[in-house]
Short mmCIF file of C-alpha atoms in Angstrom, two decimals:
data_model
loop_
_atom_site.label_atom_id
_atom_site.label_comp_id
_atom_site.label_asym_id
_atom_site.label_seq_id
_atom_site.Cartn_x
_atom_site.Cartn_y
_atom_site.Cartn_z
CA GLN O 1 -7.54 16.07 -7.03
CA VAL O 2 -6.40 12.43 -7.58
CA GLN O 3 -8.93 9.76 -8.12
CA LEU O 4 -8.53 5.99 -8.97
CA VAL O 5 -11.39 3.95 -9.46
CA GLU O 6 -11.22 0.33 -9.93
CA SER O 7 -13.15 -1.97 -11.59
CA GLY O 8 -13.81 -5.94 -12.85
CA GLY O 9 -13.88 -7.70 -9.40
CA GLY O 10 -15.96 -10.77 -9.28
CA VAL O 11 -16.58 -13.72 -8.00
CA VAL O 12 -14.14 -16.85 -10.23
CA GLN O 13 -13.48 -20.45 -9.92
CA PRO O 14 -10.09 -21.45 -8.86
CA GLY O 15 -7.89 -21.77 -12.08
CA GLY O 16 -10.48 -18.76 -13.51
CA SER O 17 -8.98 -15.73 -15.08
CA LEU O 18 -9.93 -12.09 -14.46
CA ARG O 19 -8.79 -8.75 -15.63
CA LEU O 20 -9.34 -5.47 -13.20
CA SER O 21 -8.72 -1.94 -14.52
CA CYS O 22 -8.35 1.22 -13.05
CA ALA O 23 -9.39 4.58 -14.59
CA ALA O 24 -6.74 7.29 -13.22
CA SER O 25 -7.64 11.06 -13.54
CA GLY O 26 -6.85 14.41 -11.53
CA PHE O 27 -2.43 13.85 -12.25
CA THR O 28 -0.66 13.14 -15.50
CA PHE O 29 -0.87 9.51 -15.92
CA SER O 30 1.94 8.77 -18.01
CA SER O 31 4.13 10.08 -15.71
CA TYR O 32 3.97 8.09 -12.75
CA GLY O 33 4.68 4.37 -11.98
CA MET O 34 1.41 2.48 -10.50
CA HIS O 35 1.24 -0.46 -8.37
CA TRP O 36 -1.81 -2.88 -7.45
CA VAL O 37 -2.08 -4.16 -3.80
CA ARG O 38 -4.11 -6.37 -2.22
CA GLN O 39 -5.87 -6.97 1.10
CA ALA O 40 -7.65 -10.49 2.02
CA PRO O 41 -10.44 -10.21 4.48
CA GLY O 42 -9.52 -9.44 7.80
CA LYS O 43 -5.75 -9.46 6.55
CA GLY O 44 -2.90 -7.05 6.13
CA LEU O 45 -1.86 -5.23 3.18
CA GLU O 46 0.41 -7.29 0.40
CA TRP O 47 2.17 -5.23 -2.12
CA VAL O 48 1.10 -7.47 -5.63
CA ALA O 49 3.14 -5.75 -8.49
CA PHE O 50 3.97 -2.26 -9.85
CA ILE O 51 4.87 -0.52 -13.72
CA ARG O 52 7.22 2.28 -14.35
CA TYR O 53 5.47 5.15 -15.81
CA ASP O 54 6.60 3.75 -19.23
CA GLY O 55 5.89 0.46 -18.82
CA SER O 56 9.60 -0.64 -19.25
CA ASN O 57 10.11 -2.56 -16.08
CA LYS O 58 7.40 -4.08 -14.04
CA TYR O 59 8.16 -6.08 -10.91
CA TYR O 60 5.93 -8.39 -8.69
CA ALA O 61 5.43 -10.39 -5.21
CA ASP O 62 6.50 -13.87 -5.88
CA SER O 63 3.16 -15.16 -4.33
CA VAL O 64 1.70 -13.82 -8.05
CA LYS O 65 4.71 -13.99 -10.36
CA GLY O 66 4.23 -16.13 -13.72
CA ARG O 67 0.22 -15.75 -13.12
CA PHE O 68 0.07 -12.25 -12.45
CA THR O 69 0.74 -9.44 -15.62
CA ILE O 70 0.53 -5.77 -14.99
CA SER O 71 0.14 -3.11 -17.82
CA ARG O 72 -1.29 0.11 -18.80
CA ASP O 73 -2.49 1.89 -21.47
CA ASN O 74 -1.00 5.71 -21.08
CA SER O 75 -3.42 6.72 -23.83
CA LYS O 76 -6.48 5.87 -21.82
CA ASN O 77 -5.10 6.64 -18.37
CA THR O 78 -5.76 3.32 -17.36
CA LEU O 79 -3.93 0.53 -15.71
CA TYR O 80 -4.68 -3.72 -15.72
CA LEU O 81 -3.97 -6.68 -13.75
CA GLN O 82 -4.79 -9.53 -16.13
CA MET O 83 -4.68 -12.87 -13.37
CA ASN O 84 -4.88 -16.18 -14.15
CA SER O 85 -4.42 -19.62 -12.40
CA LEU O 86 -6.25 -17.74 -9.73
CA ARG O 87 -5.96 -19.75 -6.20
CA ALA O 88 -8.52 -18.87 -3.46
CA GLU O 89 -5.55 -17.52 -1.68
CA ASP O 90 -5.76 -14.49 -4.06
CA THR O 91 -9.34 -13.81 -2.78
CA ALA O 92 -8.76 -10.05 -1.64
CA VAL O 93 -9.60 -6.21 -2.40
CA TYR O 94 -7.69 -5.03 -4.90
CA TYR O 95 -6.58 -1.76 -4.68
CA CYS O 96 -4.77 0.30 -7.55
CA ALA O 97 -2.57 3.04 -6.27
CA LYS O 98 -0.41 5.73 -7.59
CA ASP O 99 3.87 5.58 -6.79
CA PHE O 100 5.31 7.94 -4.73
CA ARG O 101 9.33 8.60 -5.32
CA VAL O 102 9.55 4.81 -6.32
CA VAL O 103 9.25 3.90 -2.81
CA ALA O 104 6.20 4.32 -1.53
CA ILE O 105 2.13 5.22 -2.15
CA ASP O 106 0.72 8.26 -1.85
CA TYR O 107 -3.02 7.66 -3.77
CA TRP O 108 -5.21 4.29 -3.50
CA GLY O 109 -8.23 4.16 -5.05
CA GLN O 110 -11.12 2.27 -3.03
CA GLY O 111 -10.68 -1.08 -4.52
CA THR O 112 -12.55 -4.44 -6.02
CA LEU O 113 -13.49 -7.50 -4.63
CA VAL O 114 -11.79 -10.77 -5.98
CA THR O 115 -13.34 -13.85 -4.97
CA VAL O 116 -11.89 -17.16 -5.80
CA SER O 117 -14.65 -19.81 -5.24
CA SER O 118 -16.11 -22.67 -6.59
CA SER I 1 12.77 -11.31 1.46
CA TYR I 2 12.91 -7.96 4.20
CA VAL I 3 10.18 -8.36 6.80
CA LEU I 4 8.84 -5.90 9.16
CA THR I 5 7.06 -6.73 12.50
CA GLN I 6 4.46 -4.63 14.08
CA PRO I 7 2.94 -5.31 17.25
CA PRO I 8 -0.65 -6.45 16.84
CA SER I 9 -2.31 -3.68 18.44
CA VAL I 10 -1.60 -0.34 20.99
CA SER I 11 -3.82 1.31 23.04
CA VAL I 12 -4.27 4.49 24.51
CA ALA I 13 -6.39 6.91 26.39
CA PRO I 14 -7.78 10.21 24.50
CA GLY I 15 -5.09 12.93 25.03
CA GLN I 16 -2.08 10.69 25.39
CA THR I 17 0.73 9.48 23.13
CA ALA I 18 1.10 6.41 20.85
CA ARG I 19 3.59 4.89 19.77
CA ILE I 20 3.53 2.27 17.09
CA THR I 21 6.50 0.59 16.36
CA CYS I 22 8.24 -1.32 12.80
CA GLY I 23 10.95 -3.04 13.06
CA GLY I 24 13.34 -4.81 10.68
CA ASN I 25 16.86 -5.43 10.10
CA ASN I 26 19.09 -1.92 9.73
CA ILE I 27 15.77 -0.73 8.97
CA GLY I 28 17.48 2.69 9.70
CA SER I 29 19.16 2.46 6.60
CA LYS I 30 15.55 2.28 4.57
CA SER I 31 12.80 4.93 4.18
CA VAL I 32 9.60 4.22 5.92
CA HIS I 33 6.36 4.98 5.20
CA TRP I 34 3.43 4.77 7.42
CA TYR I 35 -0.79 4.48 6.29
CA GLN I 36 -3.03 4.70 8.68
CA GLN I 37 -6.44 2.44 7.42
CA LYS I 38 -10.01 3.00 9.01
CA PRO I 39 -12.73 -0.04 8.57
CA GLY I 40 -14.12 0.18 4.96
CA GLN I 41 -11.96 2.64 3.71
CA ALA I 42 -8.54 2.70 1.54
CA PRO I 43 -5.18 3.03 3.27
CA VAL I 44 -3.79 6.74 3.22
CA LEU I 45 -0.67 8.13 3.65
CA VAL I 46 0.46 9.82 6.91
CA VAL I 47 3.95 9.95 7.13
CA TYR I 48 6.92 9.23 4.11
CA ASP I 49 10.57 9.41 4.66
CA ASP I 50 10.54 8.30 7.86
CA SER I 51 8.98 11.43 9.25
CA ASP I 52 7.58 13.64 6.84
CA ARG I 53 4.05 14.92 6.19
CA PRO I 54 1.51 14.88 3.65
CA SER I 55 -0.13 17.96 3.20
CA GLY I 56 -3.28 17.99 5.01
CA ILE I 57 -1.97 15.16 7.84
CA PRO I 58 -1.91 17.09 10.92
CA GLU I 59 1.43 17.68 13.37
CA ARG I 60 0.21 15.44 15.58
CA PHE I 61 1.69 12.46 13.39
CA SER I 62 5.25 12.09 13.16
CA GLY I 63 8.45 9.19 12.78
CA SER I 64 11.59 8.29 13.65
CA ASN I 65 13.46 5.83 12.46
CA SER I 66 16.78 4.35 13.61
CA GLY I 67 18.67 1.27 13.89
CA ASN I 68 16.26 -2.11 13.86
CA THR I 69 13.36 0.06 14.55
CA ALA I 70 10.88 2.98 13.31
CA THR I 71 8.38 4.49 15.35
CA LEU I 72 5.34 6.21 14.50
CA THR I 73 4.36 8.50 16.96
CA ILE I 74 0.54 9.69 17.48
CA SER I 75 0.62 12.82 19.76
CA ARG I 76 -2.92 14.07 21.97
CA VAL I 77 -4.47 11.13 20.54
CA GLU I 78 -8.13 11.51 19.62
CA ALA I 79 -11.04 9.10 18.66
CA GLY I 80 -10.66 9.99 15.40
CA ASP I 81 -7.07 8.18 14.93
CA GLU I 82 -8.52 4.52 15.78
CA ALA I 83 -7.09 2.34 13.05
CA ASP I 84 -5.12 -0.03 11.41
CA TYR I 85 -1.52 1.12 10.51
CA TYR I 86 1.22 0.10 8.62
CA CYS I 87 4.73 0.72 8.13
CA GLN I 88 6.18 0.25 4.49
CA VAL I 89 9.74 0.23 3.15
CA TRP I 90 11.28 -0.52 -0.61
CA ASP I 91 13.58 -3.14 -0.50
CA SER I 92 16.08 -2.85 -2.88
CA SER I 93 17.90 -6.14 -2.68
CA SER I 94 14.51 -7.71 -4.23
CA ASP I 95 12.53 -4.80 -6.18
CA SER I 96 9.94 -5.14 -4.16
CA TRP I 97 7.47 -3.44 -1.68
CA VAL I 98 7.40 -4.25 1.83
CA PHE I 99 4.52 -3.90 4.33
CA GLY I 100 5.01 -4.82 7.99
CA GLY I 101 1.69 -6.65 9.68
CA GLY I 102 -0.30 -3.58 10.72
CA THR I 103 -1.25 -2.52 14.34
CA LYS I 104 -5.12 -1.84 15.43
CA LEU I 105 -4.94 1.19 17.47
CA THR I 106 -7.69 1.28 20.20
CA VAL I 107 -8.35 4.42 22.10
CA LEU I 108 -9.90 3.67 25.11
#
């Protein structure tokens, strides 16, 4: 069965950096696009970034463009999110998610909490 | 950027039918997907491409999409259906995946 396990969350000061990882199993990772989606405490879902199956194209929400970088290592079945210049409003649970036909998401991890606070 | 509008809350008695709407400019020309999220859990895809169900999702969950409104319909509502529901589309003009603000379904 599909499993997505995020790691790397924690508390970071404003302006700091953090790298999230997502270990994937149960499907052919190198054949699917992948997303990061976040959810601020008590708020709704916000799409953050997408990377194509081969890493050839990457797309970002305007709110993180220029600060966050999505990447993947298909040899390790792992997805990454490098987050720089973090702000208080980046505080959220970050979900790793498997793409469905480039238009939707069919599997989600359990999420990792990122807290940006001094 | 494309905006999806959902009512903040919908309430329904057990056994009745719940309808959750998702409004967007000419949303009928897009494929709409719906997710269920229970407290403390990750979202689950319950309807994709307007009206199709992933395997394991009960037939009680259905969807429709026309004009400026898409609708998720839950028939014979059960207490276990109480959750937040989000609609989502892919906006090709901006290459972004857009979520609605979410609707909290309360089973009375």
